[in-house]
mmCIF file of C-alpha atoms in Angstrom:
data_model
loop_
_atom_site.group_PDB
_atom_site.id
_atom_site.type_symbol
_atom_site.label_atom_id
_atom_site.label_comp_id
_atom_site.label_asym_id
_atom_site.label_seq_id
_atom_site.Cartn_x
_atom_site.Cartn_y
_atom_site.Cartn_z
ATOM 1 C CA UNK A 154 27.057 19.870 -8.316
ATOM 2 C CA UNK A 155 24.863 19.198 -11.305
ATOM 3 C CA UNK A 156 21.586 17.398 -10.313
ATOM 4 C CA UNK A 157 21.256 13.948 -11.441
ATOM 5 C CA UNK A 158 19.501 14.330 -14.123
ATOM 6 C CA UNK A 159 22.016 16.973 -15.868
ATOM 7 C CA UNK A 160 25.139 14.523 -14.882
ATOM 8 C CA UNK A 161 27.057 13.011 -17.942
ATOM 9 C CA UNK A 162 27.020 8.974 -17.958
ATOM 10 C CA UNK A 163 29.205 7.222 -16.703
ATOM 11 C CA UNK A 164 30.379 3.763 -16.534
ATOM 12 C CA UNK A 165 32.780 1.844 -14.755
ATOM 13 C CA UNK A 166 34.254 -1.897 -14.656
ATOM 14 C CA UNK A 167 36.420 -4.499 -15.179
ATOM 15 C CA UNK A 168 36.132 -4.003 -19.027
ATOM 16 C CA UNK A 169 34.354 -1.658 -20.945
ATOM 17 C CA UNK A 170 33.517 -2.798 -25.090
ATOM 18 C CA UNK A 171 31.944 -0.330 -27.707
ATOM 19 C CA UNK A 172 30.676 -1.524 -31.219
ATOM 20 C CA UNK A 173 30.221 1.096 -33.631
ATOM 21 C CA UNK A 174 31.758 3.685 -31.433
ATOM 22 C CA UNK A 175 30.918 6.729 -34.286
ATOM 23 C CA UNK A 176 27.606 5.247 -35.470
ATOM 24 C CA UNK A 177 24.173 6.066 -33.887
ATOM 25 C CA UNK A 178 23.877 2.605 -32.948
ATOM 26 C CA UNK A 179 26.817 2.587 -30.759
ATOM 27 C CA UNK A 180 26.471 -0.693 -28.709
ATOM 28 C CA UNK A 181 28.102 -0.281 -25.040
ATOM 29 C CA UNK A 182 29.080 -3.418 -23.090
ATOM 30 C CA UNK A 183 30.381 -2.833 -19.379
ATOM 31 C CA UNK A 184 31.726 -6.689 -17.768
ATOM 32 C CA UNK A 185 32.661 -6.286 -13.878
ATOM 33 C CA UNK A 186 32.591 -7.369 -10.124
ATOM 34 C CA UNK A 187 30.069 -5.167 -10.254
ATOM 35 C CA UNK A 188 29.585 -3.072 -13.255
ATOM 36 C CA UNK A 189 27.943 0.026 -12.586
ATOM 37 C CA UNK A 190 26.571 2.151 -14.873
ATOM 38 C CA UNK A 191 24.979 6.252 -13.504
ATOM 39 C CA UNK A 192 23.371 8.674 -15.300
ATOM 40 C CA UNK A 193 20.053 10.566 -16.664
ATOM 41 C CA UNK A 194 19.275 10.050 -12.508
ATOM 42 C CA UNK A 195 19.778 6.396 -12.628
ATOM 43 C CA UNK A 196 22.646 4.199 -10.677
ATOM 44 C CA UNK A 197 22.630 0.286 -12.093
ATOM 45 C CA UNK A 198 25.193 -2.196 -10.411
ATOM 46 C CA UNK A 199 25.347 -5.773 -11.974
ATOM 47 C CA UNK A 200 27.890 -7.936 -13.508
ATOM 48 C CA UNK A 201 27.491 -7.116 -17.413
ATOM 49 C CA UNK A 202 25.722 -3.752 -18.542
ATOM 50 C CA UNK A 203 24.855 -3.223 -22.013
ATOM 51 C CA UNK A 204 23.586 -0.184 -23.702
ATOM 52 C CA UNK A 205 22.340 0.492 -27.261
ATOM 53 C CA UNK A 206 22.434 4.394 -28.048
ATOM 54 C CA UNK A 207 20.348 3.544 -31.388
ATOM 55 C CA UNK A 208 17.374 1.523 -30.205
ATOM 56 C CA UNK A 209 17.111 3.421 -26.517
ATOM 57 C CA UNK A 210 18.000 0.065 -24.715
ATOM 58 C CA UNK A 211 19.811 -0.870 -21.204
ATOM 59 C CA UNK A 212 19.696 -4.332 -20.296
ATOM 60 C CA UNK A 213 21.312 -6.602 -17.554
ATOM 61 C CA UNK A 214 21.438 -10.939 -18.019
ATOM 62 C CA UNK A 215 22.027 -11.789 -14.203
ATOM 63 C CA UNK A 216 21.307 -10.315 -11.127
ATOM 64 C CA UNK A 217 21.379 -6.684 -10.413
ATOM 65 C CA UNK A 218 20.072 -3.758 -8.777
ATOM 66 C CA UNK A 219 18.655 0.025 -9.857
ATOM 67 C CA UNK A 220 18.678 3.057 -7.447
ATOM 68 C CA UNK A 221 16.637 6.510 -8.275
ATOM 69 C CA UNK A 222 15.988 9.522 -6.349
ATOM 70 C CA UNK A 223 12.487 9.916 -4.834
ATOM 71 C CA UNK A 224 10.024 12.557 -3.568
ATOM 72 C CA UNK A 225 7.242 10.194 -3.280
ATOM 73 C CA UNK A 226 6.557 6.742 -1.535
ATOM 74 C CA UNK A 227 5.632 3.561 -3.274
ATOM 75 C CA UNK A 228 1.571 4.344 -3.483
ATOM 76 C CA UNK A 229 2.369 7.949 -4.446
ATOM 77 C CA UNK A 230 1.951 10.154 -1.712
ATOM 78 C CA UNK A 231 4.661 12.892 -1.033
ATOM 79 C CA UNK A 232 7.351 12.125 1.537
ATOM 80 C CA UNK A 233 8.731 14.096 4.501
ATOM 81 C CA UNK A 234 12.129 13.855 2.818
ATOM 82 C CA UNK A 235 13.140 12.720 -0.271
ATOM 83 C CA UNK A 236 14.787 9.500 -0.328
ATOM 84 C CA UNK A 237 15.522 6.822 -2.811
ATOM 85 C CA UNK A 238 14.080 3.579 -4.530
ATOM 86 C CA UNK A 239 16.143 0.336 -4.629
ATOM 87 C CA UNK A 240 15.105 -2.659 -6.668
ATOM 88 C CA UNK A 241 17.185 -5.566 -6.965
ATOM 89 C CA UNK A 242 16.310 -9.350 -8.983
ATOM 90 C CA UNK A 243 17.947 -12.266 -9.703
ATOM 91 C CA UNK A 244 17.301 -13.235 -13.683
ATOM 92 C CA UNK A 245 17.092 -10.311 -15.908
ATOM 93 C CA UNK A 246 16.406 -6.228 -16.051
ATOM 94 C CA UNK A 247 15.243 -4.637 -19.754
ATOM 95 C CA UNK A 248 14.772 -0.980 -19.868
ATOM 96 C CA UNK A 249 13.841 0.821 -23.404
ATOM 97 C CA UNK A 250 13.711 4.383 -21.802
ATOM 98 C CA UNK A 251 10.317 4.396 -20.880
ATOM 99 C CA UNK A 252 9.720 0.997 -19.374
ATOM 100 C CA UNK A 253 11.812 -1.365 -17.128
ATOM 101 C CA UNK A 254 11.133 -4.916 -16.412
ATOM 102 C CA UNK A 255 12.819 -6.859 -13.783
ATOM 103 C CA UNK A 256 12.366 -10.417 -13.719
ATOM 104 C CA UNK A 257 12.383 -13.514 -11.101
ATOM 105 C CA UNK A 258 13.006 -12.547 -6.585
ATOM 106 C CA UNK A 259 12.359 -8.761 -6.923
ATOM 107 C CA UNK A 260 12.814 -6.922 -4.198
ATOM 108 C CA UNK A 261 11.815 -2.966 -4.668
ATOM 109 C CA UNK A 262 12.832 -1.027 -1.415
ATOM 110 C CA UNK A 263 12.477 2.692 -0.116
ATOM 111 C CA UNK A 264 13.008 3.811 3.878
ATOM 112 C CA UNK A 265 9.935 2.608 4.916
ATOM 113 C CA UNK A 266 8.497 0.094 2.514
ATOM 114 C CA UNK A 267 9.682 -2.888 0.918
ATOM 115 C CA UNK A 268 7.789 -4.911 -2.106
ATOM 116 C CA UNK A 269 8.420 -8.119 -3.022
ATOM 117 C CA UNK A 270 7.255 -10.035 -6.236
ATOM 118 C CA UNK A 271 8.395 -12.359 -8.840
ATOM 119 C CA UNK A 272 8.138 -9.828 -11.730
ATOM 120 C CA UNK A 273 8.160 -5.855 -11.664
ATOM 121 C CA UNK A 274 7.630 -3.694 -14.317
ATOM 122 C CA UNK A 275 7.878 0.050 -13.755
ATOM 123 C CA UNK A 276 6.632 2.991 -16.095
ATOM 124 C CA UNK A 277 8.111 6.168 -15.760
ATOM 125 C CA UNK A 278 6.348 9.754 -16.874
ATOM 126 C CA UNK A 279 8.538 10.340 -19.489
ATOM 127 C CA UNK A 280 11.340 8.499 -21.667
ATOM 128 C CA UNK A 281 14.868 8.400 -20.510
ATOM 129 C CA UNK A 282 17.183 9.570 -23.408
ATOM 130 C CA UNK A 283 20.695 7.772 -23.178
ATOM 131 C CA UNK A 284 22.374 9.404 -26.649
ATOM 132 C CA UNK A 285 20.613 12.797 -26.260
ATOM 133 C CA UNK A 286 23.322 15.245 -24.542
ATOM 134 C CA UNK A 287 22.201 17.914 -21.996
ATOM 135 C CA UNK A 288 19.591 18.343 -19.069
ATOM 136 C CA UNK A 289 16.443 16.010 -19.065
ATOM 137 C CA UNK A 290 13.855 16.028 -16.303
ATOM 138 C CA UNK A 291 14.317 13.349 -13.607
ATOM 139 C CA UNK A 292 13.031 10.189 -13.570
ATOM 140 C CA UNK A 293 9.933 9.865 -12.335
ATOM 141 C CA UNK A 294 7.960 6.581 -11.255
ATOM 142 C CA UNK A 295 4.588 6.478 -13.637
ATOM 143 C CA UNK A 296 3.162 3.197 -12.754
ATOM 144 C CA UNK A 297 4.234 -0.536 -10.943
ATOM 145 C CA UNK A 298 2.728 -3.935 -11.816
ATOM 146 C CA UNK A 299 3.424 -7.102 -9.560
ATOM 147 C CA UNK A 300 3.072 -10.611 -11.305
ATOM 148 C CA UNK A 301 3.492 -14.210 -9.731
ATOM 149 C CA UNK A 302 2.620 -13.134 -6.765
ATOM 150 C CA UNK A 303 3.550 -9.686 -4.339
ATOM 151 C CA UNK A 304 3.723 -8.800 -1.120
ATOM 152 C CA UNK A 305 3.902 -5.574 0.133
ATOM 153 C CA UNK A 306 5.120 -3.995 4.057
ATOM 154 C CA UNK A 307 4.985 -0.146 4.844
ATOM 155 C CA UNK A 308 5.287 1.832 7.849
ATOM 156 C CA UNK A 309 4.639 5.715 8.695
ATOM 157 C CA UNK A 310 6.398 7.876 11.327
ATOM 158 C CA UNK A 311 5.486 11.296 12.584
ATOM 159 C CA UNK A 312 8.411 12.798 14.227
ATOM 160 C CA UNK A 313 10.455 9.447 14.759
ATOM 161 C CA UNK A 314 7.573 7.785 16.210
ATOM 162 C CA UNK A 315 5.910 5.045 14.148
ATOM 163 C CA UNK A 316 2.219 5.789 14.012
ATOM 164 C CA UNK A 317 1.196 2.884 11.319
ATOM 165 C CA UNK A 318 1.893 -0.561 9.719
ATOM 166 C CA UNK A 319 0.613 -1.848 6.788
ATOM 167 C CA UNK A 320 0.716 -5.560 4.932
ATOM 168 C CA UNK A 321 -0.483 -6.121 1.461
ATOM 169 C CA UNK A 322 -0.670 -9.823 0.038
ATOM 170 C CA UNK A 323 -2.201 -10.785 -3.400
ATOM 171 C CA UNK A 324 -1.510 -12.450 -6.686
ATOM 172 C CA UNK A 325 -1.347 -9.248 -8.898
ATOM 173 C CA UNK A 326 -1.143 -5.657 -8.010
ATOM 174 C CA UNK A 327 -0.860 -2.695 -10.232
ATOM 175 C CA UNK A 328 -0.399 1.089 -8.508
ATOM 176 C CA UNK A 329 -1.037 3.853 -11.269
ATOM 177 C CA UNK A 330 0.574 6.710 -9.241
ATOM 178 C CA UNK A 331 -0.302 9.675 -11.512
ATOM 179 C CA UNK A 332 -4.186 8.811 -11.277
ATOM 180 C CA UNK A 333 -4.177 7.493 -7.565
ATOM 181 C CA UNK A 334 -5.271 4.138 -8.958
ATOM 182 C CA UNK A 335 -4.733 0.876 -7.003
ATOM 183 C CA UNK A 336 -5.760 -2.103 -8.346
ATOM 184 C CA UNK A 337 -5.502 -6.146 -7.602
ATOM 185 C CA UNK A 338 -5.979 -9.836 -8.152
ATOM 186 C CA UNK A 339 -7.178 -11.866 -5.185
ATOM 187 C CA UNK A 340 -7.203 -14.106 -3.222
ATOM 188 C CA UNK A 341 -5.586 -11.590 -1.213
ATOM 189 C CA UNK A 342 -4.984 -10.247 2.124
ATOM 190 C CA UNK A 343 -4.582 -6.510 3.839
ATOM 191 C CA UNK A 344 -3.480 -5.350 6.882
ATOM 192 C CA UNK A 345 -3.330 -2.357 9.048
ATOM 193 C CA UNK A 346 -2.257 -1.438 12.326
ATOM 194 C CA UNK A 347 -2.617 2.058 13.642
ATOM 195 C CA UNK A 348 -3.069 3.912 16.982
ATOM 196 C CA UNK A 349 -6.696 4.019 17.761
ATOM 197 C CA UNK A 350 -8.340 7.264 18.131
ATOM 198 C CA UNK A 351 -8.783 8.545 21.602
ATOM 199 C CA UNK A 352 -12.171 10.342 22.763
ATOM 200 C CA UNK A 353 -11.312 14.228 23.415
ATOM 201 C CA UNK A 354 -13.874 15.640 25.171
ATOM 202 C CA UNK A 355 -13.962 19.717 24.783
ATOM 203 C CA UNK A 356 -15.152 22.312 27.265
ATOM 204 C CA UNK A 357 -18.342 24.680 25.628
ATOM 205 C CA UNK A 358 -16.486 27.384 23.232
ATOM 206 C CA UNK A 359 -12.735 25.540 23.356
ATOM 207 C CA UNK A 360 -11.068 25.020 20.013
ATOM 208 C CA UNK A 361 -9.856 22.095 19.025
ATOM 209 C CA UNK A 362 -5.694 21.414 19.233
ATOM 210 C CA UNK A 363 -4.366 22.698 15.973
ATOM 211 C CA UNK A 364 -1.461 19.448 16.214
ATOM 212 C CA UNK A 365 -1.549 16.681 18.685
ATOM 213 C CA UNK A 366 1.976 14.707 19.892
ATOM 214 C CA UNK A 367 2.221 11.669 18.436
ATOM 215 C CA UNK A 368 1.263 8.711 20.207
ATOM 216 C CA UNK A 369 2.281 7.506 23.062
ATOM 217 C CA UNK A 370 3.915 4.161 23.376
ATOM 218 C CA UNK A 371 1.618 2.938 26.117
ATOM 219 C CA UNK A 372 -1.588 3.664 23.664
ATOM 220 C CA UNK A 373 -3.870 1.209 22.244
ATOM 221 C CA UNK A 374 -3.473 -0.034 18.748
ATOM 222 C CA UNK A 375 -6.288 -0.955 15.809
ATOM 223 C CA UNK A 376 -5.952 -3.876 13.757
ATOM 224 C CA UNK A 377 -7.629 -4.243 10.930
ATOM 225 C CA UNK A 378 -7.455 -7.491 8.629
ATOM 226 C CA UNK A 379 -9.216 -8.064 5.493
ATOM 227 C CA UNK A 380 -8.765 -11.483 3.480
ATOM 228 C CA UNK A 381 -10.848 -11.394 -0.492
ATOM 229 C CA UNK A 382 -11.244 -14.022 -2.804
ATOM 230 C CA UNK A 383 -11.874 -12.169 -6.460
ATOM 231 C CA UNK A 384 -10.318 -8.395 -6.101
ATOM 232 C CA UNK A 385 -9.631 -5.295 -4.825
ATOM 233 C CA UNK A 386 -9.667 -1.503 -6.303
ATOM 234 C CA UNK A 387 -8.568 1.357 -4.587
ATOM 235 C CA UNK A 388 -8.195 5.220 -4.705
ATOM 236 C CA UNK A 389 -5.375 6.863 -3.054
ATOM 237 C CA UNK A 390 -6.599 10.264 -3.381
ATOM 238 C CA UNK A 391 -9.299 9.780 -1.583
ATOM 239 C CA UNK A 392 -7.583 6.831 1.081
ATOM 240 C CA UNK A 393 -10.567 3.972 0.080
ATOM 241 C CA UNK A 394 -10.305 0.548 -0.693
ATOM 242 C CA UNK A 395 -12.670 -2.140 -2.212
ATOM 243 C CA UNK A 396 -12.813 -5.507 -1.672
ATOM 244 C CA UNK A 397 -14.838 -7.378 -3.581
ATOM 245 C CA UNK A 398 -16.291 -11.364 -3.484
ATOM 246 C CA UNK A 399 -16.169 -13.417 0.031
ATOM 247 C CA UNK A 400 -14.981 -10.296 2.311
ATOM 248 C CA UNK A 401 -13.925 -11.540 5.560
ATOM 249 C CA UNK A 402 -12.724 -8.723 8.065
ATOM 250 C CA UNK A 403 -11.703 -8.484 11.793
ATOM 251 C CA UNK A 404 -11.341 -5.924 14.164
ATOM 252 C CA UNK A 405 -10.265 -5.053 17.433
ATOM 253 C CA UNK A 406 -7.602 -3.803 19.541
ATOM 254 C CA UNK A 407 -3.622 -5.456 19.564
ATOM 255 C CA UNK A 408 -1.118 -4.932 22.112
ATOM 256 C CA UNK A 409 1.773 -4.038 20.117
ATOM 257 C CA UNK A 410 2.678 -3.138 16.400
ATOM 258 C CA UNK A 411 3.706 -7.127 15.966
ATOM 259 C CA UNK A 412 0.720 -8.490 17.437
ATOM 260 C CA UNK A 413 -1.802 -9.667 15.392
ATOM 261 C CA UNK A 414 -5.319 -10.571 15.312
ATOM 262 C CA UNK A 415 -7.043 -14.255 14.066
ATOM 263 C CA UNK A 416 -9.610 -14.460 11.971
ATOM 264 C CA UNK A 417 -10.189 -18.157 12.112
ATOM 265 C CA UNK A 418 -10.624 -17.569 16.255
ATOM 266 C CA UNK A 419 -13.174 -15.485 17.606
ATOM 267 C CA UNK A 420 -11.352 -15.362 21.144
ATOM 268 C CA UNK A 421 -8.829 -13.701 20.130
ATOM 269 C CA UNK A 422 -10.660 -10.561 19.658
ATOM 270 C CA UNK A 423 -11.525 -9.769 22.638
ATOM 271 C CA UNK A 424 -14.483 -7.676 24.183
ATOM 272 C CA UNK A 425 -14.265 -5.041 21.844
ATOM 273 C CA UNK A 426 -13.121 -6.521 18.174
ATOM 274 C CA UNK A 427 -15.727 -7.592 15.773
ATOM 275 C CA UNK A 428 -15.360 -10.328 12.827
ATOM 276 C CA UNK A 429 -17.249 -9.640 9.805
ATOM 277 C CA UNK A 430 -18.465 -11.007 6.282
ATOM 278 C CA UNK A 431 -19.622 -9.747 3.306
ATOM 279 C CA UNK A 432 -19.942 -9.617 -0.542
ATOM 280 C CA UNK A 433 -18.036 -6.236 -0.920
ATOM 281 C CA UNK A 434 -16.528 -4.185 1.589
ATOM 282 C CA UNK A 435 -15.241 -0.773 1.583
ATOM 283 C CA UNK A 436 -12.319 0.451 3.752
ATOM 284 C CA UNK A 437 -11.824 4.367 4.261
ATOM 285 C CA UNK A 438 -9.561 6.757 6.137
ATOM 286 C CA UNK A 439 -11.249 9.641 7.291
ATOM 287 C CA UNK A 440 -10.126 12.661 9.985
ATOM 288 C CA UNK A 441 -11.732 12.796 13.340
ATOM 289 C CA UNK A 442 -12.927 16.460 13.753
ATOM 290 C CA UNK A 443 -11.505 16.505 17.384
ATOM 291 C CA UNK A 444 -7.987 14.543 17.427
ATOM 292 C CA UNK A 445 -6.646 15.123 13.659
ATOM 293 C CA UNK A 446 -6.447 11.331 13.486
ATOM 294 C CA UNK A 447 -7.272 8.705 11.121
ATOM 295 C CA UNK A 448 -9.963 6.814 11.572
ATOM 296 C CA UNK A 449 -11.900 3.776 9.607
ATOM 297 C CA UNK A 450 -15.166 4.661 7.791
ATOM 298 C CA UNK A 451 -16.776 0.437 6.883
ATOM 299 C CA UNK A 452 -19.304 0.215 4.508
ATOM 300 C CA UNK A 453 -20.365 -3.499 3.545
ATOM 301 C CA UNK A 454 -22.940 -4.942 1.326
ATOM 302 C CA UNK A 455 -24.435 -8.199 0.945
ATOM 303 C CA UNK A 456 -25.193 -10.678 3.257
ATOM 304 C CA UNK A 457 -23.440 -9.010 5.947
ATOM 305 C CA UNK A 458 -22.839 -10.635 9.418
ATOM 306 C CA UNK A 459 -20.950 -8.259 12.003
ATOM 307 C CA UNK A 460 -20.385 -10.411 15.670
ATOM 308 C CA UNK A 461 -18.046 -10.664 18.604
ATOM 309 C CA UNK A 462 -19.074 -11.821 22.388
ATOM 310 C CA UNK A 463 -21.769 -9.958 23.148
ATOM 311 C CA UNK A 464 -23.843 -8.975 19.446
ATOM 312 C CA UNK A 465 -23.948 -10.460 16.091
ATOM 313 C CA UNK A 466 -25.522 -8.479 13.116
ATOM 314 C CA UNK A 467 -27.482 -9.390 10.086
ATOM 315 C CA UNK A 468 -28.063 -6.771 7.200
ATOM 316 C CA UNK A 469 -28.231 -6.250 3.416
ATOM 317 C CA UNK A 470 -25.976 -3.059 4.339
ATOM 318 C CA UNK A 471 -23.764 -2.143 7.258
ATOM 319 C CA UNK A 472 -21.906 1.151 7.693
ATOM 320 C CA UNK A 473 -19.285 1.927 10.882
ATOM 321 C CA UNK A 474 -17.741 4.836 12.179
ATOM 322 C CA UNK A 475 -14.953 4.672 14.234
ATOM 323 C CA UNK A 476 -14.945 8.576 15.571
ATOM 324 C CA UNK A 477 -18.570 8.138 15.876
ATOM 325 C CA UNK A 478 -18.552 4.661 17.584
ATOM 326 C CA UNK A 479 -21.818 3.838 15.599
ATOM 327 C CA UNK A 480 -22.937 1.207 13.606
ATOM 328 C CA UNK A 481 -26.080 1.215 11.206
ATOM 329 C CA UNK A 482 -28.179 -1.670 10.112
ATOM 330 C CA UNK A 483 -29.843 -1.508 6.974
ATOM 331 C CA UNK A 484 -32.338 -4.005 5.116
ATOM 332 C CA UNK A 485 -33.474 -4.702 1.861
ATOM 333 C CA UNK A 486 -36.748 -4.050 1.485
ATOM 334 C CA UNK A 487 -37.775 -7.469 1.855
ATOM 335 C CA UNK A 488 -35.570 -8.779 4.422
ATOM 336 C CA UNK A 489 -34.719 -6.304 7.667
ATOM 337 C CA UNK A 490 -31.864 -5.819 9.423
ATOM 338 C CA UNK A 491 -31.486 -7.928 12.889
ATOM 339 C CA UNK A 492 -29.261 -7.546 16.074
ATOM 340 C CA UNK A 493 -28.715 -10.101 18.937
ATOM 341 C CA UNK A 494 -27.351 -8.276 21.730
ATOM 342 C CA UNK A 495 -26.287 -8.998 25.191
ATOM 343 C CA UNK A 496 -25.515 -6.129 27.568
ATOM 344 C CA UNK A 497 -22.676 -8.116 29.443
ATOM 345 C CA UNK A 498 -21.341 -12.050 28.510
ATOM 346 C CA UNK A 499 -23.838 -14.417 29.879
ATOM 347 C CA UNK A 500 -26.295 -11.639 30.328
ATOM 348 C CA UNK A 501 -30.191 -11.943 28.487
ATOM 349 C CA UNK A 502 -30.617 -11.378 24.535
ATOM 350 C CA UNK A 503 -32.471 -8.631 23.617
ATOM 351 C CA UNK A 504 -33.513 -9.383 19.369
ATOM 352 C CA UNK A 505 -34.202 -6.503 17.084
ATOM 353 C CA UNK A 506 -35.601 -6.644 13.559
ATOM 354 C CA UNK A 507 -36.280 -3.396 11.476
ATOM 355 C CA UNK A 508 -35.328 -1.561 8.426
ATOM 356 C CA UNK A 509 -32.757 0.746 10.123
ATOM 357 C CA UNK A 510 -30.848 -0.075 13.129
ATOM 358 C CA UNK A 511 -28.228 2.355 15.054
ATOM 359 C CA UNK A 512 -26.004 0.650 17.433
ATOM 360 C CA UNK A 513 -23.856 1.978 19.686
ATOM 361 C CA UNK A 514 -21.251 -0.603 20.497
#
């Protein structure tokens, strides 16, 4: 079997129309219940398909839906097994080789992630040749824009067992997946749910597991939620993400992946989650040395307040570390950093003020 890329095209339905059959501008028109048009690595299913050899074009008036092989997920990092995109819409799909736009309900699906917005438009890495005969490379996904609106839903699995759930909500969002470049248009929402790391304490002169099982189902889960008002930029190289204008975050622990945390009521959160604010706020994934999990690395800046039941937290800068279970305080200058605390509910207030404060939650 030739790969999909090598295979001839092909196209199918109810009735099939060329204009200009032995010109260069041969004009192909394809009517059917569906029509379905595969080749160059590409499957299309609507009900009219129409092709211009001359001018490079494929477009669809109606609903429809495109299928291509793929070897990486949505944001652009590699998957376990290849799999396949799916995008369906409800108006209109144009395609000149190199670009497709698909207009009005879209609905862009792989095995784990689905995307939903109200326009798409997808880049690949290199243009799709419909009259050239022969091999061309497969189609591969350069860059995604989202307009009027997008939400996004992803999940990840090690070894059948789901070890993370994402959300994305915004007005805009473009993904760049060559450069690792995420970028979007608030107001806007993110969040992430994820097993939270365990403390592994090692004997003097023991290594480290080289792999750990994945989690059980009985282990406690992290939520993190993160609501902006201008932006957000991110780099998926390097797993950060940063919010930017009117930051609100929360915290804490959840007791299963659809469980969810508030960030309009403090109770919620518990003993252990924490509600913050900020001006910008930067979200990172980093390895604990011990477990081989990921773990959240905070930094926020600008009238930063950190708080839950027993503390609450004033600085110009605040930095946490999940693996490390410490938080640091920072001032301005002019202004220091201040912590409330209470050692138990109810309990007396101890106040701190200084240009540097660790805290140990």
């Amino acid at each position: 079997l030739l790969p999909a890329s090598e295979q001839p095209i092909r196209v199918s339905g109810d009735r099939i129309q060329a204009i200009d059959a032995e010109s260069p501008n041969t004009n192909i028109s394809v009517i059917g219940r569906p029509a379905q048009f595969r080749g160059r690595g590409l499957t299309l299913t609507g009900t009219n398909i129409n092709v211009n050899a001359g001018t490079n074009r494929l477009w669809i008036d109606g609903s429809g839906q495109m299928e291509l092989p793929l070897d990486r997920d949505l944001k652009g990092e590699p998957l376990a097994k290849p799999g396949a995109i799916q995008v369906s819409w409800q108006q209109r799909m144009d395609f000149d080789g190199q670009t497709a736009l698909f207009e009005e309900a879209v609905t862009a699906n792989t095995a784990s992630e689905v995307l939903r917005t109200e326009t798409l438009e997808v880049r690949f890495t290199r243009p799709i040749q419909f009259r050239q005969a022969g091999s061309q490379p497969a189609p591969d996904l350069d860059r995604l824009t989202c307009r009027g609106g997008v939400l996004f839903e992803g999940r990840g699995f090690e070894e059948s067992a789901q070890v993370s759930w994402q959300q994305f909500e915004a007005g805009q969002l473009s993904i760049d997946r060559t450069r690792g470049e995420i970028h979007a248009q608030g107001p806007g929402c993110v969040t992430s749910i994820r097993p939270r790391v365990a403390n592994l304490t090692l004997r003097r002169g023991e290594e480290p597991p080289a792999a750990l099982p994945p989690p059980s189902p009985g282990g406690k889960l992290a939520c993190l939620d993160v609501r902006f008002q201008d932006s957000l930029s991110g780099d998926i190289n390097n797993r950060k993400i940063v919010f930017h204008d009117q930051v609100q975050c929360v915290y804490g622990d959840v007791a299963s992946w659809q469980s969810r945390l508030d960030i309009h009521d403090p109770d919620s959160l518990g003993e252990t989650g924490v509600k913050l604010s900020a001006d910008q706020l930067s979200v990172a994934e980093a390895i604990a040395p011990l477990t081989g999990r990921q773990t959240v690395e905070l930094e926020a800046l600008g009238n930063v307040i950190a708080e839950n039941r027993t503390y609450t937290a004033r600085a110009s800068r605040l930095t946490y570390s999940e693996s490390k279970d410490l938080l640091i305080l920072e001032g301005n200058g002019h202004v220091p950093a201040e912590l409330a605390h209470q050692k138990f509910i109810g309990g007396p207030v101890l106040t701190s003020a200084a240009r540097q404060i660790y805290f140990w939650p």
